[in-house]
Amino acid sequence: MTTIPSLSFASPRIEVRVGISHGFNSPPRLQVAARKQGNGEAVGPRVWRRRKLTKKDEMSIFKMDRIPFLEEQVRKVKEQGKLITMDIERLLLSEDNRFDFVNEVAAEAKEYVENNRDEYGGSKKAILHVLSNRVNDAGFYRPDAYAEEDPFKPGPHYLKQEFT
């Protein structure tokens, strides 16, 4: 085994050992081991690991039992914890064919947007309007398009009192 001393102008000390090992029935192999000494860095060969850049989807194991458009909406709403989640589940349980239900709701929302583009361009969403109408028809009161008024915003009958 031969040791090659490190160069004097390099700040961390690096030793490289080169050796030839012979096994009983194996061909000779060249082994190279590099060590760094200095600021407490790791000794031995460097192991490269690639970090996963994408987040694993928790619903990927249920790929066969998914509802295309509505499933993502339910997951998004569940993260926010709103009342619409229970309403969507209730509507899905009441339907025989979930895919037809999703297509009907999407078609109805598309009609709402085509008939009144000005109303559904901003904060009011047509899909929420359709779902709130369906829940109201089922017998549970929900505000139109699940619109919640801000309690801190004054209403139309609010008179501003100015202090002079």
XYZ file of C-alpha atoms in Angstrom:
164
model
C 0.000 0.000 0.000
C 1.405 3.360 -1.049
C 0.400 6.644 0.581
C 0.669 9.840 -1.413
C 1.216 12.843 0.861
C -1.037 15.832 0.406
C 0.184 18.962 -1.281
C 1.341 21.699 1.046
C -0.591 24.561 -0.587
C -4.067 22.952 -0.160
C -5.868 24.031 3.024
C -7.683 20.773 3.936
C -5.521 17.721 4.076
C -6.492 15.063 1.530
C -4.963 11.619 1.476
C -5.428 9.195 -1.371
C -4.568 5.537 -0.963
C -4.220 3.241 -3.926
C -3.991 -0.469 -3.410
C -4.379 -3.611 -5.437
C -6.223 -6.465 -3.764
C -6.025 -10.029 -4.915
C -8.705 -12.537 -3.982
C -8.316 -16.274 -4.215
C -10.179 -16.751 -7.512
C -10.963 -13.164 -8.447
C -9.110 -10.906 -10.860
C -7.093 -8.083 -9.316
C -9.158 -4.935 -8.553
C -8.041 -1.399 -8.062
C -9.407 0.218 -4.891
C -9.308 3.962 -4.345
C -10.356 5.517 -1.045
C -10.326 9.257 -0.485
C -10.481 10.898 2.935
C -10.909 14.536 3.854
C -9.540 15.858 7.076
C -10.193 19.301 8.355
C -13.435 20.884 9.459
C -15.036 17.683 10.739
C -16.228 16.583 7.328
C -17.204 13.010 6.621
C -14.506 10.451 6.103
C -14.931 7.972 3.276
C -16.451 8.026 -0.152
C -19.160 10.581 -0.795
C -22.644 9.176 -1.354
C -24.862 11.129 -3.695
C -28.583 10.991 -3.054
C -31.121 12.744 -5.198
C -33.844 14.597 -3.324
C -37.395 13.948 -4.476
C -38.677 17.139 -6.035
C -42.337 16.198 -6.293
C -44.746 15.779 -3.432
C -46.306 12.341 -3.256
C -50.044 12.348 -3.853
C -51.869 10.661 -0.972
C -54.770 9.734 -3.246
C -52.579 7.878 -5.759
C -53.384 4.492 -4.186
C -57.074 5.082 -4.906
C -56.649 5.830 -8.617
C -59.370 3.388 -9.689
C -62.020 4.800 -7.323
C -61.694 8.485 -8.139
C -64.153 11.003 -9.491
C -62.335 13.193 -11.990
C -63.152 16.843 -11.405
C -64.965 16.730 -8.095
C -62.306 14.806 -6.154
C -59.748 17.608 -6.454
C -62.354 20.169 -5.452
C -63.322 18.115 -2.391
C -59.691 17.808 -1.335
C -59.117 21.544 -1.801
C -62.215 22.377 0.230
C -61.358 19.833 2.951
C -58.059 21.581 3.500
C -59.966 24.819 4.077
C -62.583 23.036 6.238
C -65.766 24.511 4.784
C -69.336 23.251 4.880
C -69.406 22.456 1.177
C -67.443 19.235 1.752
C -70.299 17.561 3.583
C -72.763 18.840 1.015
C -70.791 17.351 -1.880
C -70.526 14.002 -0.103
C -74.260 14.053 0.660
C -75.103 14.792 -2.976
C -72.770 12.057 -4.220
C -74.280 9.495 -1.865
C -77.786 10.362 -3.036
C -76.894 9.753 -6.698
C -76.795 6.351 -8.383
C -74.198 7.250 -11.002
C -71.513 9.622 -9.735
C -70.026 10.313 -13.157
C -73.375 11.393 -14.610
C -73.890 13.623 -11.580
C -70.515 15.308 -12.086
C -71.225 15.823 -15.787
C -74.696 17.264 -15.049
C -73.301 19.702 -12.482
C -70.519 20.788 -14.848
C -72.974 21.271 -17.735
C -75.330 23.307 -15.552
C -72.446 25.484 -14.325
C -71.349 26.030 -17.921
C -74.879 27.185 -18.813
C -74.848 29.635 -15.892
C -71.592 31.154 -17.121
C -72.776 31.357 -20.741
C -76.051 33.034 -19.740
C -74.532 35.581 -17.373
C -70.835 36.172 -17.911
C -70.687 39.398 -15.887
C -71.971 37.828 -12.685
C -69.644 34.820 -12.719
C -66.450 36.573 -13.750
C -65.354 37.685 -10.290
C -65.744 36.140 -6.872
C -68.955 34.203 -7.552
C -68.313 30.718 -8.944
C -70.882 28.943 -11.096
C -70.047 25.466 -9.763
C -70.703 26.638 -6.202
C -73.984 28.189 -7.334
C -75.102 24.877 -8.852
C -74.102 22.903 -5.753
C -75.866 25.320 -3.404
C -79.034 25.072 -5.530
C -78.895 21.261 -5.404
C -78.448 21.269 -1.616
C -81.305 23.768 -1.225
C -83.501 21.471 -3.349
C -82.552 18.580 -1.048
C -83.968 20.521 1.899
C -80.936 22.113 3.539
C -80.540 25.886 3.443
C -77.305 27.182 1.985
C -76.587 30.767 0.905
C -76.486 31.433 -2.816
C -73.156 30.101 -4.198
C -71.941 29.642 -0.600
C -71.312 33.375 -0.419
C -70.355 34.450 3.075
C -70.596 38.117 3.788
C -67.696 39.654 5.602
C -68.933 40.656 9.080
C -66.440 43.515 9.197
C -67.623 45.058 5.914
C -70.521 47.453 6.284
C -73.715 46.657 4.403
C -75.572 48.872 1.901
C -77.611 50.555 4.675
C -74.571 51.567 6.705
C -74.304 55.289 7.322
C -70.827 56.493 7.939
C -70.589 58.879 10.842
C -67.827 61.364 10.462
C -66.411 63.007 13.517
C -65.841 66.722 13.029
